[in-house]
Amino acid sequence: MPVPPSPILKVLSSLDEIPSTDWDALANPGTPPILYDQQDWIDSPEMIQSTPSLKTESTSQVSEFNPMLSHAFLQALEESGCVGWDAGWIPQHIWWEQDGKPIAAIPTYAKSHSQGEYVFDYAWAEAFQRAGGNYYPKLQCSIPFTPVPGRRLLISPEANRSETIKILTTGLKELATRIEGSSAHLTFLTEQEWKELGDEGFLLRTDQQFHWENNGYSDFSEFLEVLSSRKRKSIRKERKTALENDIEVEWITGPDLQESHWDAFFEFYVDTGNRKWGSPYLNREFFSLLSERLADHTLLIMAKRNGRYIAGALNMIGGNTLYGRNWGCIENHPCLHFEICYYQAIEFALSRGLQRVEAGAQGSHKLARGYMPNLTYSAHWIAHPSLRNAVAHYLDQERQAVLHEQKILSEHGPFRQQGS
């Protein structure tokens, strides 16, 4: 891969503009490609001053397969219209290739609001607008509607990582300026990326999610044995209660996924979306495209009563992780949410030998069910100096509060104390 005379970043208004194999070579390097049946240029003097050489350092960010970073997942959001001008998520993916070979990318969207992000900046926007500024548009580097931690700086293992990051961040700031945006936000990124962006002057933020870890358990009963007696009894009671009233549970994945399953699940999803945030982010077409293109990485855990589906949860299957996504129901039954979203997810992960279950955003109630607090990371660039200084001061305090809360929650986990 020869060194280019000057780095040029391309802005993709759709992932249709590049082959899926090129995007996936950066998003999920080292894994087989997924097969299924307006452009701007950034070329600034600051970027030309530093040109990445071939690989000269460790690239530990090459990690397990993440289906939500794949071209198939992100392009399905675009094709279905879940993202686009009407949704206020306008694709502006940063892309760099050289001699037909991908070097780096960032999944990026220009946004006219702060919905569907799960890292909340409403207070920042309100404060800036009260002071006479325009917070929107802004740039959002993330997987839309998906609070799943993972890589956001998609860099070829053959590139010099530190120099490439400098070019990507310079390009990101320039793109924000060109669209007259206030800021750029990279959310749910890895800890390493978080630190690297901090070195580039981005403001650093933390939050937490609850994840279940497979510490070598052979089955669910073995997992229960490491919990305190009280928590073990509570979980057994919840699982029994959840399946009363002749409720059955099905795992549906791969070629078994049918449109009838998605019809039922979409009804659950819409009901939950209408009650929680007023308007569901995903449409029915998206789920069909997901099933068509990522069926082997998609899992529906469905509850059925009297021959009719009454509740379900969507999960995505990664290389070593089960990602819990959306839940919904049309009948309310005690503890059914816990059974479908948490306990059945653990059972499935154990059956596949997966290392962890990530159960989505928020929810300290997950702690009692074996899901422990884990930090999540985001990095923020804000153009206006006064807003930047105010946010920086706030984040200094917020990070300390998050660490304090994580420590307290970890001390009250459900696991047996040593010697007990």
Tab-separated table of C-alpha atoms in Angstrom:
chain	number	residue	atom	x	y	z
A	1	MET	CA	0.000	0.000	0.000
A	2	PRO	CA	2.138	2.966	-1.178
A	3	VAL	CA	1.959	6.312	0.612
A	4	PRO	CA	-0.335	8.797	-1.145
A	5	PRO	CA	1.018	12.221	-2.087
A	6	SER	CA	-1.638	13.836	0.093
A	7	PRO	CA	-4.413	12.417	2.234
A	8	ILE	CA	-7.864	13.013	0.768
A	9	LEU	CA	-10.983	12.138	2.712
A	10	LYS	CA	-14.175	11.560	0.816
A	11	VAL	CA	-17.628	12.142	2.299
A	12	LEU	CA	-20.153	9.472	1.357
A	13	SER	CA	-23.799	10.487	1.236
A	14	SER	CA	-24.708	6.793	1.027
A	15	LEU	CA	-22.941	3.508	1.627
A	16	ASP	CA	-24.150	2.499	-1.839
A	17	GLU	CA	-21.206	4.542	-3.139
A	18	ILE	CA	-18.661	1.907	-2.087
A	19	PRO	CA	-18.547	-1.910	-2.228
A	20	SER	CA	-19.682	-3.649	0.935
A	21	THR	CA	-16.410	-5.597	1.018
A	22	ASP	CA	-14.415	-2.346	1.223
A	23	TRP	CA	-16.386	-1.031	4.189
A	24	ASP	CA	-16.336	-4.399	5.965
A	25	ALA	CA	-12.564	-4.687	5.484
A	26	LEU	CA	-12.308	-1.743	7.889
A	27	ALA	CA	-15.350	-2.347	10.086
A	28	ASN	CA	-14.738	-6.053	10.726
A	29	PRO	CA	-11.212	-6.884	9.566
A	30	GLY	CA	-10.217	-10.520	9.507
A	31	THR	CA	-13.776	-11.821	9.151
A	32	PRO	CA	-15.459	-13.190	6.003
A	33	PRO	CA	-17.432	-10.619	3.986
A	34	ILE	CA	-21.210	-10.555	4.311
A	35	LEU	CA	-22.774	-11.465	0.980
A	36	TYR	CA	-26.353	-10.544	-0.057
A	37	ASP	CA	-28.392	-10.271	-3.131
A	38	GLN	CA	-23.603	13.312	-3.305
A	39	GLN	CA	-19.890	13.509	-2.711
A	40	ASP	CA	-17.756	16.140	-1.067
A	41	TRP	CA	-13.972	16.203	-0.768
A	42	ILE	CA	-11.854	17.277	2.169
A	43	ASP	CA	-8.321	18.286	1.297
A	44	SER	CA	-7.022	20.807	3.793
A	45	PRO	CA	-3.447	22.089	4.272
A	46	GLU	CA	-3.470	20.865	7.877
A	47	MET	CA	-4.185	17.323	6.739
A	48	ILE	CA	-1.531	17.348	4.045
A	49	GLN	CA	1.153	18.149	6.609
A	50	SER	CA	0.933	14.624	8.049
A	51	THR	CA	0.816	11.542	5.839
A	52	PRO	CA	0.383	8.036	7.320
A	53	SER	CA	3.021	5.508	6.491
A	54	LEU	CA	2.614	1.769	6.387
A	55	LYS	CA	1.976	-0.164	9.567
A	56	THR	CA	4.532	0.734	12.232
A	57	GLU	CA	2.703	0.144	15.503
A	58	SER	CA	0.318	-2.165	17.296
A	59	THR	CA	-3.296	-2.108	16.180
A	60	SER	CA	-5.109	-3.707	19.085
A	61	GLN	CA	-8.440	-2.336	17.889
A	62	VAL	CA	-8.813	-5.214	15.422
A	63	SER	CA	-11.397	-7.137	17.406
A	64	GLU	CA	-14.408	-9.416	17.249
A	65	PHE	CA	-17.077	-9.248	14.582
A	66	ASN	CA	-19.702	-6.581	15.277
A	67	PRO	CA	-22.754	-6.991	12.995
A	68	MET	CA	-23.963	-3.443	13.638
A	69	LEU	CA	-20.782	-1.954	12.202
A	70	SER	CA	-21.238	-3.945	9.013
A	71	HIS	CA	-22.138	-2.440	5.656
A	72	ALA	CA	-25.252	-4.655	5.618
A	73	PHE	CA	-26.647	-3.214	8.861
A	74	LEU	CA	-25.859	0.440	8.190
A	75	GLN	CA	-26.964	0.280	4.561
A	76	ALA	CA	-30.251	-1.349	5.615
A	77	LEU	CA	-30.914	1.707	7.785
A	78	GLU	CA	-30.328	3.915	4.747
A	79	GLU	CA	-32.299	1.843	2.241
A	80	SER	CA	-35.309	1.559	4.542
A	81	GLY	CA	-35.333	5.315	5.178
A	82	CYS	CA	-34.743	4.963	8.916
A	83	VAL	CA	-31.836	7.348	8.354
A	84	GLY	CA	-31.834	10.103	5.744
A	85	TRP	CA	-33.066	13.645	5.287
A	86	ASP	CA	-36.586	12.962	6.566
A	87	ALA	CA	-35.250	11.266	9.700
A	88	GLY	CA	-32.739	14.011	10.460
A	89	TRP	CA	-29.862	11.519	10.218
A	90	ILE	CA	-28.097	12.497	6.984
A	91	PRO	CA	-25.243	10.124	6.044
A	92	GLN	CA	-21.904	11.916	5.795
A	93	HIS	CA	-19.580	8.960	6.223
A	94	ILE	CA	-15.917	9.884	6.234
A	95	TRP	CA	-14.050	7.602	3.845
A	96	TRP	CA	-10.449	7.280	2.748
A	97	GLU	CA	-9.201	4.854	0.159
A	98	GLN	CA	-5.952	4.739	-1.767
A	99	ASP	CA	-5.354	2.928	-5.046
A	100	GLY	CA	-8.702	1.211	-4.570
A	101	LYS	CA	-7.814	-0.057	-1.084
A	102	PRO	CA	-9.676	1.188	2.019
A	103	ILE	CA	-7.552	2.989	4.615
A	104	ALA	CA	-9.986	4.507	7.125
A	105	ALA	CA	-13.617	5.392	7.729
A	106	ILE	CA	-15.960	6.838	10.346
A	107	PRO	CA	-19.728	6.168	10.300
A	108	THR	CA	-20.927	9.788	10.411
A	109	TYR	CA	-24.255	11.602	10.194
A	110	ALA	CA	-25.252	15.269	10.034
A	111	LYS	CA	-28.100	15.752	12.487
A	112	SER	CA	-30.815	18.319	13.039
A	113	HIS	CA	-31.789	16.982	16.487
A	114	SER	CA	-30.414	14.771	19.293
A	115	GLN	CA	-32.873	11.891	19.167
A	116	GLY	CA	-31.879	8.231	18.989
A	117	GLU	CA	-28.360	8.718	20.389
A	118	TYR	CA	-28.511	7.568	24.057
A	119	VAL	CA	-25.716	9.967	25.043
A	120	PHE	CA	-27.769	12.986	25.960
A	121	ASP	CA	-26.703	16.513	25.026
A	122	TYR	CA	-30.095	18.236	25.203
A	123	ALA	CA	-28.891	20.516	28.016
A	124	TRP	CA	-25.890	21.609	25.950
A	125	ALA	CA	-28.118	22.416	22.987
A	126	GLU	CA	-30.607	24.319	25.124
A	127	ALA	CA	-27.910	26.375	26.836
A	128	PHE	CA	-26.228	27.281	23.554
A	129	GLN	CA	-29.507	28.231	21.904
A	130	ARG	CA	-30.524	30.371	24.916
A	131	ALA	CA	-27.233	32.223	24.435
A	132	GLY	CA	-28.111	32.894	20.789
A	133	GLY	CA	-26.135	30.083	19.150
A	134	ASN	CA	-27.253	27.362	16.753
A	135	TYR	CA	-26.434	23.911	18.122
A	136	TYR	CA	-27.847	22.134	15.073
A	137	PRO	CA	-26.693	20.850	12.688
A	138	LYS	CA	-24.053	18.739	14.365
A	139	LEU	CA	-22.085	15.638	13.405
A	140	GLN	CA	-22.811	12.317	15.068
A	141	CYS	CA	-20.347	9.429	14.678
A	142	SER	CA	-22.255	6.381	15.833
A	143	ILE	CA	-24.534	3.503	14.918
A	144	PRO	CA	-27.984	5.120	14.709
A	145	PHE	CA	-30.476	4.159	17.429
A	146	THR	CA	-27.973	1.633	18.768
A	147	PRO	CA	-26.189	2.166	22.105
A	148	VAL	CA	-23.681	-0.601	21.448
A	149	PRO	CA	-20.011	-0.024	22.341
A	150	GLY	CA	-17.536	-0.673	19.564
A	151	ARG	CA	-15.015	0.841	17.201
A	152	ARG	CA	-15.827	4.163	15.579
A	153	LEU	CA	-12.427	4.949	14.048
A	154	LEU	CA	-12.283	2.215	11.424
A	155	ILE	CA	-8.608	2.135	10.478
A	156	SER	CA	-6.779	-0.388	8.332
A	157	PRO	CA	-4.241	-2.481	10.275
A	158	GLU	CA	-1.721	-1.470	7.601
A	159	ALA	CA	-1.965	2.272	8.354
A	160	ASN	CA	-0.014	4.187	10.974
A	161	ARG	CA	-2.741	4.525	13.568
A	162	SER	CA	-1.702	7.684	15.406
A	163	GLU	CA	-1.091	9.661	12.236
A	164	THR	CA	-4.305	8.422	10.655
A	165	ILE	CA	-6.285	9.523	13.716
A	166	LYS	CA	-4.875	13.043	13.375
A	167	ILE	CA	-6.037	13.168	9.760
A	168	LEU	CA	-9.486	11.756	10.559
A	169	THR	CA	-10.086	14.202	13.403
A	170	THR	CA	-8.912	17.152	11.313
A	171	GLY	CA	-11.261	16.044	8.550
A	172	LEU	CA	-14.127	15.606	11.013
A	173	LYS	CA	-13.684	19.151	12.328
A	174	GLU	CA	-13.483	20.541	8.804
A	175	LEU	CA	-16.646	18.716	7.794
A	176	ALA	CA	-18.457	20.146	10.835
A	177	THR	CA	-17.306	23.618	9.805
A	178	ARG	CA	-18.416	23.120	6.191
A	179	ILE	CA	-21.954	22.191	7.221
A	180	GLU	CA	-21.953	25.106	9.714
A	181	GLY	CA	-22.223	22.624	12.557
A	182	SER	CA	-21.579	23.352	16.205
A	183	SER	CA	-19.871	20.118	17.143
A	184	ALA	CA	-18.880	16.524	16.441
A	185	HIS	CA	-19.691	13.612	18.749
A	186	LEU	CA	-18.275	10.074	18.728
A	187	THR	CA	-20.379	7.902	20.997
A	188	PHE	CA	-20.064	4.394	22.448
A	189	LEU	CA	-16.499	4.089	21.220
A	190	THR	CA	-13.774	1.899	22.715
A	191	GLU	CA	-11.684	2.969	25.672
A	192	GLN	CA	-8.566	3.089	23.504
A	193	GLU	CA	-10.260	5.357	20.957
A	194	TRP	CA	-11.543	7.525	23.819
A	195	LYS	CA	-8.018	8.045	25.103
A	196	GLU	CA	-6.675	8.672	21.606
A	197	LEU	CA	-9.308	11.325	20.946
A	198	GLY	CA	-8.555	12.902	24.296
A	199	ASP	CA	-4.966	13.294	23.101
A	200	GLU	CA	-6.394	15.155	20.077
A	201	GLY	CA	-8.209	17.646	22.322
A	202	PHE	CA	-11.688	16.115	22.323
A	203	LEU	CA	-13.762	16.421	25.494
A	204	LEU	CA	-14.182	13.087	27.251
A	205	ARG	CA	-17.394	11.700	28.675
A	206	THR	CA	-18.327	8.445	30.420
A	207	ASP	CA	-21.519	6.640	31.311
A	208	GLN	CA	-22.310	3.027	32.145
A	209	GLN	CA	-24.172	-0.004	30.899
A	210	PHE	CA	-24.798	-3.415	32.425
A	211	HIS	CA	-23.166	-6.457	30.827
A	212	TRP	CA	-23.199	-10.142	31.735
A	213	GLU	CA	-19.891	-12.008	31.547
A	214	ASN	CA	-19.518	-15.736	30.974
A	215	ASN	CA	-16.901	-16.816	33.479
A	216	GLY	CA	-16.680	-20.350	32.143
A	217	TYR	CA	-20.195	-21.462	33.098
A	218	SER	CA	-21.353	-24.676	31.478
A	219	ASP	CA	-25.036	-23.820	31.879
A	220	PHE	CA	-27.454	-21.454	33.634
A	221	SER	CA	-27.497	-23.529	36.804
A	222	GLU	CA	-23.743	-23.181	37.153
A	223	PHE	CA	-24.082	-19.425	36.761
A	224	LEU	CA	-26.710	-19.368	39.510
A	225	GLU	CA	-24.354	-21.168	41.882
A	226	VAL	CA	-21.983	-18.184	42.016
A	227	LEU	CA	-24.778	-15.853	43.163
A	228	SER	CA	-25.776	-15.203	46.736
A	229	SER	CA	-28.474	-17.491	48.049
A	230	ARG	CA	-31.053	-14.703	48.162
A	231	LYS	CA	-30.427	-13.628	44.551
A	232	ARG	CA	-30.379	-17.224	43.359
A	233	LYS	CA	-33.800	-17.881	44.886
A	234	SER	CA	-35.150	-14.605	43.516
A	235	ILE	CA	-34.091	-15.429	39.939
A	236	ARG	CA	-35.552	-18.915	40.114
A	237	LYS	CA	-38.825	-17.454	41.348
A	238	GLU	CA	-38.866	-14.818	38.589
A	239	ARG	CA	-38.238	-17.414	35.886
A	240	LYS	CA	-41.032	-19.621	37.181
A	241	THR	CA	-43.440	-16.676	37.430
A	242	ALA	CA	-42.601	-15.452	33.913
A	243	LEU	CA	-43.639	-18.713	32.264
A	244	GLU	CA	-46.903	-19.176	34.110
A	245	ASN	CA	-50.113	-18.948	32.097
A	246	ASP	CA	-48.769	-21.522	29.613
A	247	ILE	CA	-46.195	-19.170	28.096
A	248	GLU	CA	-43.617	-20.778	25.823
A	249	VAL	CA	-40.325	-19.305	24.593
A	250	GLU	CA	-38.760	-19.714	21.147
A	251	TRP	CA	-35.316	-18.800	19.808
A	252	ILE	CA	-35.545	-17.905	16.117
A	253	THR	CA	-32.466	-17.185	14.023
A	254	GLY	CA	-30.947	-17.789	10.604
A	255	PRO	CA	-33.199	-19.347	7.922
A	256	ASP	CA	-35.948	-19.930	10.479
A	257	LEU	CA	-36.700	-16.189	10.563
A	258	GLN	CA	-39.880	-15.558	8.589
A	259	GLU	CA	-41.850	-12.426	7.716
A	260	SER	CA	-44.593	-13.577	10.075
A	261	HIS	CA	-42.112	-13.389	12.962
A	262	TRP	CA	-41.202	-9.848	11.990
A	263	ASP	CA	-44.865	-8.869	11.683
A	264	ALA	CA	-45.418	-9.988	15.263
A	265	PHE	CA	-42.236	-8.414	16.588
A	266	PHE	CA	-42.908	-5.113	14.821
A	267	GLU	CA	-46.256	-4.880	16.589
A	268	PHE	CA	-44.437	-5.244	19.927
A	269	TYR	CA	-41.761	-2.770	18.899
A	270	VAL	CA	-44.224	-0.079	17.798
A	271	ASP	CA	-46.248	-0.418	20.982
A	272	THR	CA	-43.152	0.052	23.149
A	273	GLY	CA	-41.846	2.904	20.990
A	274	ASN	CA	-45.116	4.799	21.137
A	275	ARG	CA	-45.194	4.551	24.917
A	276	LYS	CA	-41.508	5.364	25.556
A	277	TRP	CA	-40.449	8.013	23.092
A	278	GLY	CA	-43.495	8.821	20.994
A	279	SER	CA	-42.353	7.609	17.604
A	280	PRO	CA	-40.424	4.395	16.839
A	281	TYR	CA	-37.118	4.946	15.059
A	282	LEU	CA	-37.151	1.781	12.943
A	283	ASN	CA	-39.722	0.913	10.291
A	284	ARG	CA	-41.051	-2.451	9.155
A	285	GLU	CA	-38.900	-2.529	6.003
A	286	PHE	CA	-35.719	-2.350	8.052
A	287	PHE	CA	-36.495	-5.616	9.825
A	288	SER	CA	-37.094	-7.396	6.533
A	289	LEU	CA	-33.759	-6.147	5.195
A	290	LEU	CA	-32.065	-7.195	8.427
A	291	SER	CA	-33.495	-10.689	8.090
A	292	GLU	CA	-32.500	-10.872	4.442
A	293	ARG	CA	-28.901	-9.750	4.931
A	294	LEU	CA	-27.918	-10.631	8.495
A	295	ALA	CA	-30.164	-13.550	9.429
A	296	ASP	CA	-27.316	-15.630	10.863
A	297	HIS	CA	-26.383	-12.729	13.132
A	298	THR	CA	-29.959	-12.000	14.195
A	299	LEU	CA	-31.871	-13.628	17.056
A	300	LEU	CA	-35.499	-13.159	18.023
A	301	ILE	CA	-36.434	-14.444	21.463
A	302	MET	CA	-40.212	-14.722	21.332
A	303	ALA	CA	-42.864	-15.562	23.930
A	304	LYS	CA	-45.993	-17.367	22.793
A	305	ARG	CA	-49.289	-18.037	24.594
A	306	ASN	CA	-52.231	-19.985	23.185
A	307	GLY	CA	-50.506	-20.228	19.811
A	308	ARG	CA	-49.983	-16.447	19.519
A	309	TYR	CA	-46.805	-14.419	19.966
A	310	ILE	CA	-47.270	-11.943	22.813
A	311	ALA	CA	-43.756	-10.569	23.445
A	312	GLY	CA	-40.281	-10.624	22.017
A	313	ALA	CA	-36.756	-9.236	22.043
A	314	LEU	CA	-34.382	-8.581	19.157
A	315	ASN	CA	-30.734	-9.503	19.644
A	316	MET	CA	-27.707	-9.319	17.352
A	317	ILE	CA	-25.078	-12.065	17.470
A	318	GLY	CA	-21.472	-10.922	17.347
A	319	GLY	CA	-18.238	-12.847	17.234
A	320	ASN	CA	-18.167	-13.230	21.003
A	321	THR	CA	-21.078	-11.124	22.243
A	322	LEU	CA	-24.855	-11.213	22.200
A	323	TYR	CA	-26.183	-7.668	21.832
A	324	GLY	CA	-29.633	-7.113	23.305
A	325	ARG	CA	-31.502	-4.530	21.238
A	326	ASN	CA	-35.283	-4.009	21.362
A	327	TRP	CA	-38.106	-5.421	23.452
A	328	GLY	CA	-41.873	-5.210	23.203
A	329	CYS	CA	-45.087	-6.956	24.206
A	330	ILE	CA	-48.834	-6.864	23.662
A	331	GLU	CA	-49.674	-8.696	26.906
A	332	ASN	CA	-48.248	-7.820	30.297
A	333	HIS	CA	-47.128	-10.743	32.436
A	334	PRO	CA	-45.083	-10.515	35.643
A	335	CYS	CA	-41.328	-10.982	35.129
A	336	LEU	CA	-41.709	-11.793	31.424
A	337	HIS	CA	-39.452	-8.888	30.437
A	338	PHE	CA	-36.689	-10.222	32.711
A	339	GLU	CA	-37.057	-13.728	31.292
A	340	ILE	CA	-37.027	-12.759	27.611
A	341	CYS	CA	-34.423	-9.993	27.704
A	342	TYR	CA	-31.997	-11.166	30.384
A	343	TYR	CA	-32.292	-14.823	31.372
A	344	GLN	CA	-33.024	-16.223	27.920
A	345	ALA	CA	-30.201	-14.085	26.514
A	346	ILE	CA	-27.813	-15.668	29.015
A	347	GLU	CA	-29.107	-19.132	28.114
A	348	PHE	CA	-28.528	-18.460	24.423
A	349	ALA	CA	-25.039	-17.050	25.019
A	350	LEU	CA	-24.122	-20.140	27.024
A	351	SER	CA	-25.456	-22.427	24.294
A	352	ARG	CA	-23.261	-20.663	21.708
A	353	GLY	CA	-20.200	-20.288	23.917
A	354	LEU	CA	-20.386	-16.489	23.765
A	355	GLN	CA	-18.385	-14.498	26.274
A	356	ARG	CA	-20.858	-11.770	27.170
A	357	VAL	CA	-24.331	-10.312	26.856
A	358	GLU	CA	-24.687	-6.559	26.448
A	359	ALA	CA	-28.207	-5.647	27.443
A	360	GLY	CA	-28.403	-2.119	26.025
A	361	ALA	CA	-28.649	1.276	27.656
A	362	GLN	CA	-29.399	2.135	31.273
A	363	GLY	CA	-31.258	-0.019	33.763
A	364	SER	CA	-29.765	-0.603	37.221
A	365	HIS	CA	-32.435	-3.309	37.700
A	366	LYS	CA	-30.160	-5.507	35.559
A	367	LEU	CA	-27.647	-5.647	38.420
A	368	ALA	CA	-29.748	-8.083	40.471
A	369	ARG	CA	-29.875	-10.374	37.431
A	370	GLY	CA	-26.129	-10.788	37.036
A	371	TYR	CA	-25.408	-7.866	34.705
A	372	MET	CA	-22.568	-5.757	36.134
A	373	PRO	CA	-21.798	-2.063	35.473
A	374	ASN	CA	-19.311	-1.308	32.696
A	375	LEU	CA	-18.123	2.131	31.629
A	376	THR	CA	-19.079	3.448	28.206
A	377	TYR	CA	-17.146	6.194	26.438
A	378	SER	CA	-17.803	9.159	24.179
A	379	ALA	CA	-15.685	12.030	22.856
A	380	HIS	CA	-16.877	15.483	21.820
A	381	TRP	CA	-15.474	18.388	19.808
A	382	ILE	CA	-17.240	21.732	20.265
A	383	ALA	CA	-16.329	24.679	18.092
A	384	HIS	CA	-17.520	27.586	20.245
A	385	PRO	CA	-14.957	28.324	23.005
A	386	SER	CA	-17.459	29.387	25.680
A	387	LEU	CA	-19.717	26.377	25.155
A	388	ARG	CA	-16.679	24.130	25.024
A	389	ASN	CA	-15.364	25.453	28.361
A	390	ALA	CA	-18.754	25.077	30.049
A	391	VAL	CA	-19.177	21.504	28.797
A	392	ALA	CA	-15.590	20.622	29.786
A	393	HIS	CA	-16.260	21.780	33.353
A	394	TYR	CA	-19.484	19.776	33.493
A	395	LEU	CA	-17.824	16.632	32.152
A	396	ASP	CA	-15.035	16.808	34.728
A	397	GLN	CA	-17.672	16.526	37.449
A	398	GLU	CA	-19.808	13.996	35.589
A	399	ARG	CA	-16.920	11.534	35.085
A	400	GLN	CA	-16.240	11.516	38.819
A	401	ALA	CA	-19.920	10.937	39.568
A	402	VAL	CA	-20.094	8.048	37.099
A	403	LEU	CA	-17.034	6.377	38.631
A	404	HIS	CA	-18.484	6.799	42.116
A	405	GLU	CA	-21.807	5.283	41.077
A	406	GLN	CA	-20.090	2.374	39.320
A	407	LYS	CA	-18.075	1.621	42.473
A	408	ILE	CA	-21.172	1.604	44.654
A	409	LEU	CA	-23.155	-0.558	42.240
A	410	SER	CA	-20.290	-3.040	41.871
A	411	GLU	CA	-20.198	-3.468	45.644
A	412	HIS	CA	-23.887	-4.425	45.623
A	413	GLY	CA	-23.774	-7.031	42.882
A	414	PRO	CA	-25.567	-10.362	43.216
A	415	PHE	CA	-22.462	-12.520	43.432
A	416	ARG	CA	-21.378	-14.388	46.562
A	417	GLN	CA	-18.612	-12.835	48.585
A	418	GLN	CA	-15.424	-14.892	48.839
A	419	GLY	CA	-15.593	-17.364	51.685
A	420	SER	CA	-19.392	-17.262	51.921
